XYZ file of C-alpha atoms in Angstrom:
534
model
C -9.266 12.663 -5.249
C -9.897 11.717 -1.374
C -8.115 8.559 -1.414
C -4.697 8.056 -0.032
C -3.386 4.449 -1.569
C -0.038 3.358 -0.088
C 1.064 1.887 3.142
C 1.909 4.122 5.857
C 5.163 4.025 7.785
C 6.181 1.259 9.928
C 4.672 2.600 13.391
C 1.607 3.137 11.044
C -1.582 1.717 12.448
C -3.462 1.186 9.174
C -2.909 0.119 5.302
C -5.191 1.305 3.051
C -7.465 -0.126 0.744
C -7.160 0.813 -3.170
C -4.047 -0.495 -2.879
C -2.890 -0.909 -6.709
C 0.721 0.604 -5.725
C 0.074 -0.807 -2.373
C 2.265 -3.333 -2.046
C 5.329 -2.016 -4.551
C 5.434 0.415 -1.171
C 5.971 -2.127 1.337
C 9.061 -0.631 1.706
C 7.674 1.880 3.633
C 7.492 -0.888 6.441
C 11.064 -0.698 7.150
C 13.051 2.435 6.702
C 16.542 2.126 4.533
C 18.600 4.124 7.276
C 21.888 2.806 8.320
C 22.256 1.849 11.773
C 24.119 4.396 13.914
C 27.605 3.419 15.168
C 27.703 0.759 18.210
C 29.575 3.143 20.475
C 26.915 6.240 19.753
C 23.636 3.620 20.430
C 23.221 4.389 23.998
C 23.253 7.441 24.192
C 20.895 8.025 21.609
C 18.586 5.288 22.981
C 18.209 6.807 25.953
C 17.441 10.691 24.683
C 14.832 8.856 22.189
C 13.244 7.105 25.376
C 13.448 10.482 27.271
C 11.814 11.970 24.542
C 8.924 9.678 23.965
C 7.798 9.511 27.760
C 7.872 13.269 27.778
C 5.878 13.337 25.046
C 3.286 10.324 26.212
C 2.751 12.461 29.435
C 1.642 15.707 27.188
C -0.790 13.656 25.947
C -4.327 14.498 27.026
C -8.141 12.682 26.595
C -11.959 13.596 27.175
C -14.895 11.710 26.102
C -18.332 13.492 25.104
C -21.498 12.341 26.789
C -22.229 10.549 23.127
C -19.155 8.425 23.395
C -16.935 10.821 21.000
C -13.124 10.424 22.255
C -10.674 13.229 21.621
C -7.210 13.339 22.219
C -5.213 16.528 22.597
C -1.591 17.457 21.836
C -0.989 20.911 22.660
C 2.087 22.338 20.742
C 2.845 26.172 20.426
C 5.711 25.867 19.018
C 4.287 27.512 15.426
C 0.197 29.018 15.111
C -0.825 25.481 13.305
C -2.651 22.489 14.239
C -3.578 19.367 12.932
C -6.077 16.936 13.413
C -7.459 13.429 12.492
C -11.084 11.830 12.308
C -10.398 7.805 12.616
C -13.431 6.136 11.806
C -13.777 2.210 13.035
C -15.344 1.126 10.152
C -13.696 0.298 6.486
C -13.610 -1.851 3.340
C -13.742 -4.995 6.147
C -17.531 -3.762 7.111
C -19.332 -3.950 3.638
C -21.312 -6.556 3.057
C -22.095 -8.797 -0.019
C -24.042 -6.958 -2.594
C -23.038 -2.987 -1.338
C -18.968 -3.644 -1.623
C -17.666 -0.361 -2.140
C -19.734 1.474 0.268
C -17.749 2.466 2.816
C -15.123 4.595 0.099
C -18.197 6.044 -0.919
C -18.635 7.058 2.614
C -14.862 8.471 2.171
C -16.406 10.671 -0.835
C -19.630 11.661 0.782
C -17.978 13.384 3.243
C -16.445 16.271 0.783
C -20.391 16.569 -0.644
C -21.380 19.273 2.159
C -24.263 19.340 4.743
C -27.296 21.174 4.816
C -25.536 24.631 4.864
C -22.621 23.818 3.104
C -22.840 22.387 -0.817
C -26.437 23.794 -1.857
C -28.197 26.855 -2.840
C -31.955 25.657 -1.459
C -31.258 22.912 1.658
C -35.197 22.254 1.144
C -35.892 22.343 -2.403
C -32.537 20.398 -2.554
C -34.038 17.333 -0.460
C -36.819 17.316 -1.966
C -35.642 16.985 -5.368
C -33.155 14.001 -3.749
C -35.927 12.231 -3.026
C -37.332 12.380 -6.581
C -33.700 10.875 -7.156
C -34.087 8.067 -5.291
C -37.560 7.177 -6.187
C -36.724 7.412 -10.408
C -33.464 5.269 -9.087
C -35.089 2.464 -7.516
C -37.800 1.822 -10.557
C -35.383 1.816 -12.515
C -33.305 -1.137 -10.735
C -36.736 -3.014 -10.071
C -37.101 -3.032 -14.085
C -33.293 -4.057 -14.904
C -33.340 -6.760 -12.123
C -35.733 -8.361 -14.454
C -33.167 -8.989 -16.516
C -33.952 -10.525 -19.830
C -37.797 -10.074 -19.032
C -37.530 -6.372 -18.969
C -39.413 -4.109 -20.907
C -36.917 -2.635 -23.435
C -38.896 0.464 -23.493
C -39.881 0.886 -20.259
C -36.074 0.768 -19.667
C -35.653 3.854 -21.438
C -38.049 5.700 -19.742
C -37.063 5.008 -16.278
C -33.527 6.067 -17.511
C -34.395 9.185 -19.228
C -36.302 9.824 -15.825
C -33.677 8.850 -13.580
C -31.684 11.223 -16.133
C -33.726 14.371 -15.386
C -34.127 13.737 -11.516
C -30.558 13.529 -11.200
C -30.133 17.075 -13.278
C -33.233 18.608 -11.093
C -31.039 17.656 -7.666
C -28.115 18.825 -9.603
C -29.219 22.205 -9.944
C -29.077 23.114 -6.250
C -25.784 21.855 -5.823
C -22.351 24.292 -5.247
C -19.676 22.139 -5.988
C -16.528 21.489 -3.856
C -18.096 24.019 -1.386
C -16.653 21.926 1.725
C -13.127 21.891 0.182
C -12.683 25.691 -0.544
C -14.785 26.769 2.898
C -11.858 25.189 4.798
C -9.047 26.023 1.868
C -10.490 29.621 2.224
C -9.768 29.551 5.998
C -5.789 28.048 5.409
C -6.289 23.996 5.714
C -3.431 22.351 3.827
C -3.513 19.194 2.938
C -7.093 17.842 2.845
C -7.185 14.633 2.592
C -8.535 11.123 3.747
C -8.477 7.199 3.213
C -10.730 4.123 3.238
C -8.736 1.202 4.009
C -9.922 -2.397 5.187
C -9.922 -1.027 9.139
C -10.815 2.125 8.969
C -11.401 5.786 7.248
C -9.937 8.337 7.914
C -10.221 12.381 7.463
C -7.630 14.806 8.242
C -6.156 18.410 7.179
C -3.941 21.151 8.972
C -5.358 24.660 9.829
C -3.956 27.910 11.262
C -4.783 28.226 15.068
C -7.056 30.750 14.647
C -9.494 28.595 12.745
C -10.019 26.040 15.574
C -14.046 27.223 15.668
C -14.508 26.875 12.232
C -12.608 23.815 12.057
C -14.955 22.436 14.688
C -17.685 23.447 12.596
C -16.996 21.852 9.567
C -15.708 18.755 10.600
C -18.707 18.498 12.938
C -21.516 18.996 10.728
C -19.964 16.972 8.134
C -20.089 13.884 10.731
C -23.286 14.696 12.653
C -24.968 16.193 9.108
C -23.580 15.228 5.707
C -26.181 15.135 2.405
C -24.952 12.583 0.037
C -25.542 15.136 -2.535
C -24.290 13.833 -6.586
C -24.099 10.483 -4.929
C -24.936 8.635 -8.070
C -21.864 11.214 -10.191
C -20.083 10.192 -7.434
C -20.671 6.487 -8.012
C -19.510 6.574 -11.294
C -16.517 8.251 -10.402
C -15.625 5.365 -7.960
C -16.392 2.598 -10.833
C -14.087 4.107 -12.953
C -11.557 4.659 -10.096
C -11.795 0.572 -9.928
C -11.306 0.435 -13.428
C -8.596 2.570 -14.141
C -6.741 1.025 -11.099
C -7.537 -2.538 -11.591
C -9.404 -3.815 -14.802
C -6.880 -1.619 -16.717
C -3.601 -2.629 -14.958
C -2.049 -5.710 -15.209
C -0.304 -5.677 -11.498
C -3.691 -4.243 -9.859
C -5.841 -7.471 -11.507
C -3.289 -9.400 -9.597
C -3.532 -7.824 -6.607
C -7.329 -8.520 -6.786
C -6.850 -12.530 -7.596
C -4.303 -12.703 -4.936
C -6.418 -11.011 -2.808
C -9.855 -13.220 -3.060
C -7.669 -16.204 -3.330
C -6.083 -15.625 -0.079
C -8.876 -15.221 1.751
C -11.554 -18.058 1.837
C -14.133 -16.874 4.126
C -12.993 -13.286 5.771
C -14.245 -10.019 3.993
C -10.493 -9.183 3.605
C -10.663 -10.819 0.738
C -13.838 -8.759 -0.763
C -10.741 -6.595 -2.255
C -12.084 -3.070 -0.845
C -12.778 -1.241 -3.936
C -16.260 -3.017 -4.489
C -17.248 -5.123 -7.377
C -18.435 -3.728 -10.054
C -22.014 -5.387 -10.254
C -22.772 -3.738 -6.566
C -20.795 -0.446 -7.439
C -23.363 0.098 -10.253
C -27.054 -0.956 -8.304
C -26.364 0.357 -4.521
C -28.503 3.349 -3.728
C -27.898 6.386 -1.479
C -30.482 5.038 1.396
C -28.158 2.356 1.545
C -25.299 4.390 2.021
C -27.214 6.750 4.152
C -27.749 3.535 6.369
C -24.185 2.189 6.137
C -23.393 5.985 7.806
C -26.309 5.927 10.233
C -24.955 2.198 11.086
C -20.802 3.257 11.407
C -20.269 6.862 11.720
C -21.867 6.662 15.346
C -19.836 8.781 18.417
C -18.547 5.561 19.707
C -17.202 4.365 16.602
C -15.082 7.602 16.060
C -12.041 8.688 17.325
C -10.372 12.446 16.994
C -7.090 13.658 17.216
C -6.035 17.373 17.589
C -2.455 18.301 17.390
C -0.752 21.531 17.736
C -1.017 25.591 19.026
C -4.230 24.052 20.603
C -5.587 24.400 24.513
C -7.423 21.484 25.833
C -9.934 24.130 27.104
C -10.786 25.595 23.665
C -10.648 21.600 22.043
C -13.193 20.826 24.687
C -15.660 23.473 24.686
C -15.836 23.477 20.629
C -16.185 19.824 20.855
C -19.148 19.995 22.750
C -20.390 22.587 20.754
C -19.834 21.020 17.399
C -19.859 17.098 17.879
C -22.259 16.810 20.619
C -25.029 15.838 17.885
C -23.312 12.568 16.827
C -25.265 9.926 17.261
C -24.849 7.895 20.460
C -26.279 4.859 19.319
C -23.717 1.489 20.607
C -20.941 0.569 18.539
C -21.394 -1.331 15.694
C -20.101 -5.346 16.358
C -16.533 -6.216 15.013
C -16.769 -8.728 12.227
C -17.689 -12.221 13.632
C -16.107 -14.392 10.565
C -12.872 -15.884 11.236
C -10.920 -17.037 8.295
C -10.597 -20.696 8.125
C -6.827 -22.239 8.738
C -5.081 -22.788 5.055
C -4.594 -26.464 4.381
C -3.355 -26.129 1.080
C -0.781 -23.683 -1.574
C -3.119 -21.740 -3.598
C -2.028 -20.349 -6.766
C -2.729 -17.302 -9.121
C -1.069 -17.424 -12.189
C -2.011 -13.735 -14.335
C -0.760 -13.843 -18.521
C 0.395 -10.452 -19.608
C 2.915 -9.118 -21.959
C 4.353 -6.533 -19.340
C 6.628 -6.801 -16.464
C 6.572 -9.999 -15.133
C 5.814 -10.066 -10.733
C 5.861 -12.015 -8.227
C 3.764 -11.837 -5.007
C 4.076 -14.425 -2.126
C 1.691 -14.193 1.210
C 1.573 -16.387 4.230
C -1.279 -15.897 7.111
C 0.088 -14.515 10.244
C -1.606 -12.718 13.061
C -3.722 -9.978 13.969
C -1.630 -6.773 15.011
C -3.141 -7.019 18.216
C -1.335 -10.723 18.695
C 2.120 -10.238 20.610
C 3.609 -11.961 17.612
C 2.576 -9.187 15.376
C 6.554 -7.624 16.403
C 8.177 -10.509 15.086
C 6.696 -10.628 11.843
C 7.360 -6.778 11.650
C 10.715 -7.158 12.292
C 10.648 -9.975 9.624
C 9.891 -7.789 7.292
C 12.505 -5.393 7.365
C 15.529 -7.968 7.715
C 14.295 -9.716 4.560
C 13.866 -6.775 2.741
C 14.105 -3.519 4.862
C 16.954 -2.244 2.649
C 20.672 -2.867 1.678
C 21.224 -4.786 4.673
C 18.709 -7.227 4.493
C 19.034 -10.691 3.372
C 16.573 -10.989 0.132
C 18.204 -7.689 -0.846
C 21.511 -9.401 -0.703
C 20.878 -12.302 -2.196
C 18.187 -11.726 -4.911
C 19.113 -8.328 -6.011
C 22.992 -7.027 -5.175
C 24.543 -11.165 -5.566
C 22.514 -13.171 -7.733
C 21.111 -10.202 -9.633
C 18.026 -11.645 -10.479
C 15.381 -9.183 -9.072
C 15.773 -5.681 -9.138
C 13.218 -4.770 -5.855
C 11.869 -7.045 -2.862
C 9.846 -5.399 -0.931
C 8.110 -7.089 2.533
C 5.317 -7.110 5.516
C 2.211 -7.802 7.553
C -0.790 -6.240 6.982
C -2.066 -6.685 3.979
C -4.860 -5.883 3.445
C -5.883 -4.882 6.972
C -4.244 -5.676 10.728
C -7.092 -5.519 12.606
C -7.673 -9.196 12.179
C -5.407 -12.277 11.058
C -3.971 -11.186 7.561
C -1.129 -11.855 4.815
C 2.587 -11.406 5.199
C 3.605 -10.069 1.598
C 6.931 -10.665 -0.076
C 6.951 -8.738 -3.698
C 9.703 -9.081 -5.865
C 10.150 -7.714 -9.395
C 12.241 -9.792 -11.693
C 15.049 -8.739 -13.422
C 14.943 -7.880 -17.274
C 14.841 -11.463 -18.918
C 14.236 -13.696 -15.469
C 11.155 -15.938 -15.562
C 8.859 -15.402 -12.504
C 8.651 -18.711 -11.929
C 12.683 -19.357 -11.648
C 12.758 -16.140 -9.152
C 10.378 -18.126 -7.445
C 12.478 -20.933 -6.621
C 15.321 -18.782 -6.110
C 12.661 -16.866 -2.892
C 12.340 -20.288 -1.145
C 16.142 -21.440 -1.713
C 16.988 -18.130 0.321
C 14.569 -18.556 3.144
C 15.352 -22.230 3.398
C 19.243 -20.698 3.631
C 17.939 -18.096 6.436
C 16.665 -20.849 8.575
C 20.082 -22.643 8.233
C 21.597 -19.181 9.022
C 19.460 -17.534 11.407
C 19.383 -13.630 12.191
C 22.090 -12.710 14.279
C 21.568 -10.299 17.142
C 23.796 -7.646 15.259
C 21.082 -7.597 12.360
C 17.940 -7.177 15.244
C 19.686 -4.570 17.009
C 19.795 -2.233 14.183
C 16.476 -2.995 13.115
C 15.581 -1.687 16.763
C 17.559 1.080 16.424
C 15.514 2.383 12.968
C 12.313 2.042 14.769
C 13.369 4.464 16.978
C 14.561 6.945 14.794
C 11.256 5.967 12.879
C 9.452 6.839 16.111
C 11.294 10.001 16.461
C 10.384 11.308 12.741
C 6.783 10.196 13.207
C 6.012 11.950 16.141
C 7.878 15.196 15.067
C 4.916 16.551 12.256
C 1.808 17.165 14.315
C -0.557 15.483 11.431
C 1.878 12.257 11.830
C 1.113 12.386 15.651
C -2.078 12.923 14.882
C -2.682 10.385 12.903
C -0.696 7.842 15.511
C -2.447 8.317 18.111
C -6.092 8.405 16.797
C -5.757 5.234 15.267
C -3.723 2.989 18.295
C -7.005 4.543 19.543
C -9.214 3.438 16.700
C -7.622 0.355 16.501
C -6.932 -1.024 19.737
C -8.529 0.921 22.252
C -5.744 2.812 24.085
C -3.411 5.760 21.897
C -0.669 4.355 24.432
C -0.347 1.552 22.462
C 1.842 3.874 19.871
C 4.217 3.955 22.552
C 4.164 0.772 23.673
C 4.902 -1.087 20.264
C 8.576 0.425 21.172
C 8.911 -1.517 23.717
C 7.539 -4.560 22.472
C 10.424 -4.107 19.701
C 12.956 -4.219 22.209
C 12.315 -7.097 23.639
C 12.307 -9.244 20.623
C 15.160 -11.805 19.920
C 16.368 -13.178 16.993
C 14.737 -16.512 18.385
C 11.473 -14.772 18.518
C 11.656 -13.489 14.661
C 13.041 -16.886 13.892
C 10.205 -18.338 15.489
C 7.428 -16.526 13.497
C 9.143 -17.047 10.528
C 9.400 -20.948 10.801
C 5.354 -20.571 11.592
C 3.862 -18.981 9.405
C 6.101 -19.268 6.193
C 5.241 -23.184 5.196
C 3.567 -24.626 1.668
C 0.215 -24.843 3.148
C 0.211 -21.511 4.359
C 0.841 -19.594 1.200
C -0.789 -18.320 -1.359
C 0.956 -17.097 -4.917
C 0.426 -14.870 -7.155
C 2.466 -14.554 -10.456
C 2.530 -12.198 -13.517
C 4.487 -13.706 -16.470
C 4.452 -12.942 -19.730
C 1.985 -15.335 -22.282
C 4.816 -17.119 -24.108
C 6.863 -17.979 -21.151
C 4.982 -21.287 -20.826
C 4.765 -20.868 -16.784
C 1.385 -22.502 -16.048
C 2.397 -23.768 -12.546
C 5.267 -23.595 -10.322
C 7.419 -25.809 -7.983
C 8.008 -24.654 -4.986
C 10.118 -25.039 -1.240
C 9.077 -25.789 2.002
């Protein structure tokens, strides 16, 4: 319900996890608009630039004792605002054996607090505890796997059973949701991807209080009430999503393959061993450990005053934790040294997914290979479109970018291309490397970059016009690298590229040894391994 799967737009700042449309929405990365006429460029440049530094100088921060930084829009244009919670912690922070915790975290956070969510606060803890003591005998007697006692077995469940229905009884469901729906939010909502999570909604001004209140207990005070229901839920999200689709147990191989060593590669959703035995103390400690005032970021855009965002800040978040922020993940992910190659039999639409290793966003290469994207397969324009799809007619979509799964550390440049009806995989393939290798004979010319730069700033334009876009812009440039400036400052980084630049990047990262593939084909096409280009 609370998870948002698709990439975001191209001045996005994150890429969610549960990505099993993720990357047939790549195209989000580079927007299909035409460039504007030479003669009209100028012009337009310049009011966009006007624009954007007026805007950057609105712009306002304050940071609680705690370590809690807010940033403030103010916008009266109409009595709305919207905000953001960025949390620096995702899918890239679980660890080996509790995979899957932090998009529990994600659903915890609709469950309620002490005063919101329960009839009886104190009965209601109480009888969680009895929870989590029936849950944990029964896991001691199932980890003894073949040596447990068959009967005992049923008596822990049948107790875990009837704990879980005593903590049940104290619980108002969706409480949190309709508190805030009551008050006007629209569009509740949040994500877990590999970087972060994130928690947002828009509210009539009148509400800011109230908002205050609910998002702040919910941080500083959330009971993982139904946890275990909740669980469940999850497990079956992963297998309707994955196990039961074809292109999302692809995603998954290509995933783990491409990653040797970095959690990246962990695949975000949790496997399904851990989703089944982790316990609410360890989520309870995975929040204690993450959702910490110097590990959060907020955003509030819209008929807002600094004044009234400040004092209800103090008032509301002042509670979260202080404690330091939790380390950034130490493992670096070893250079590839040689193709690697997932090759997925099903009777359905045959795919094809091709990733190279490029930088973290934070690298000032990161432009280059975003700019990549979008001239191989940004829209009508771009070459692979060209080639594949409008001359050769062998693929009917090629979609492209960085970031998968994550940008806040080294990642995977993703081409995905869907084969036309009747074309092997494999032979599309082929057809992929023949048209890079052509791209490198026949670089990018500075006509093709200087419409790409001129999308990105219309892109910027539409993404700072919504408050919750803003919101969601700045709070995680925050999040992600420290300063909400640097949402501005990727424009300028775009400018500056050259075709030599993209060319550059390209001729780095996309090599043999760098790749890894991942192919659907169909079981009696007889593909079992694949040729490929440089």
């Amino acid at each position: 319900m609370h998870a948002s799967p698709s990439f975001t737009s191209h001045s996005r700042r994150a890429a969610p996890v549960l990505a099993v449309v993720a990357l047939v929405t790549l195209a989000a990365f580079a927007a299909p608009a035409a460039p504007a006429p030479a003669r009209r460029v100028p012009a337009r440049a310049t009011a966009i630039r006007t624009g954007l530094e007026a805007l950057e100088r609105q712009v306002k921060t304050f940071t609680l004792p705690n370590g809690l930084t807010f940033i403030v829009v103010e916008r009266h244009q109409a009595p709305v605002f919207s905000y953001q919670t960025v949390i620096d912690a995702g899918s890239v922070n679980d660890q080996i054996g509790t995979t899957g915790l932090a998009h529990m975290m994600e659903h915890m956070a609709f469950k309620g607090t002490p005063w919101v969510g329960t009839t009886d606060a104190a009965k209601e803890q109480t009888a969680l505890g009895g929870e989590e003591k029936a849950w944990n005998a029964l896991l001691d007697e199932r980890r003894k796997g073949a040596h447990a006692d068959t009967t005992a077995l049923k008596r822990l469940e049948a107790d875990f059973d009837a704990a879980q229905q005593d903590a049940h009884q104290y619980v108002v469901p969706n409480d949190f949701s309709k508190w805030a729906e009551q008050a006007g939010a629209q569009n509740m909502n949040a994500f877990t991807a590999d970087d972060i999570t994130a928690y947002f909604y828009s509210m009539p001004s009148n509400r800011l209080e109230l908002w205050a209140l609910l998002e702040g207990s919910r941080m500083t005070h959330p009971v993982f009430r139904e946890f275990y229901t909740e669980r469940d839920v999850v497990y079956e999200e992963r297998r309707m999503r994955y196990e039961s689709s074809p292109f999302g147990r692809l995603l998954l191989e290509f995933n783990n393959a491409a990653f040797a060593a970095h959690p990246y590669g962990l695949g975000g959703i949790g496997f399904p061993s851990d989703l089944k035995t982790f316990s609410r103390t360890e989520g309870e400690e995975f929040f204690r450990r993450n959702y910490v005032a110097k590990n959060m970021v907020i955003s509030v855009v819209g008929d807002v005053t600094l004044a009234d965002v400040q004092r209800y800040a103090q008032q509301y978040f002042g509670e979260l934790s202080s404690a330091p922020k939790p380390p950034p993940v130490d493992t670096v992910e070893p250079e590839q040294h040689a193709e690697r190659r997932v090759i997925l039999e099903d009777p359905g639409q045959p795919l094809l997914l091709i990733g190279w290793h490029v930088p973290a966003a934070s690298d000032p290469r990161y432009a280059s290979y975003e700019a990549l994207a979008d001239l191989l397969a940004g829209g009508d324009y771009a070459r692979l479109i060209k080639t594949l799809v409008k001359e050769k007619r062998i693929a009917v979509r090629v979609d492209a970018g960085p970031g998968f799964p994550g940008e806040k550390y080294p990642n995977v440049f993703t081409l995905f291309v869907t084969p036309a009806a009747g074309q092997d995989a494999a032979a599309v393939e082929r057809e992929v490397y023949a048209a890079l290798e052509d791209i490198r004979k026949h670089p990018f010319t500075v006509e093709e970059l200087e419409g790409y730069k001129v999308r990105v700033k219309a892109q910027k334009i539409s993404a700072v016009e919504e408050n919750s876009n803003l919101a969601s812009e700045l709070a995680q440039a925050q999040t992600l690298y420290g300063d909400w400036r640097e949402f501005f400052r990727e424009q300028e980084r775009v400018q500056s590229l050259t075709p030599a630049a993209v060319m550059n990047a390209m001729n780095e990262a996309f090599t043999r040894s760098n790749r890894t593939v991942g192919m659907l084909v169909n079981p009696d096409s007889g593909t079992a391994s694949t040729q490929g280009g440089k």
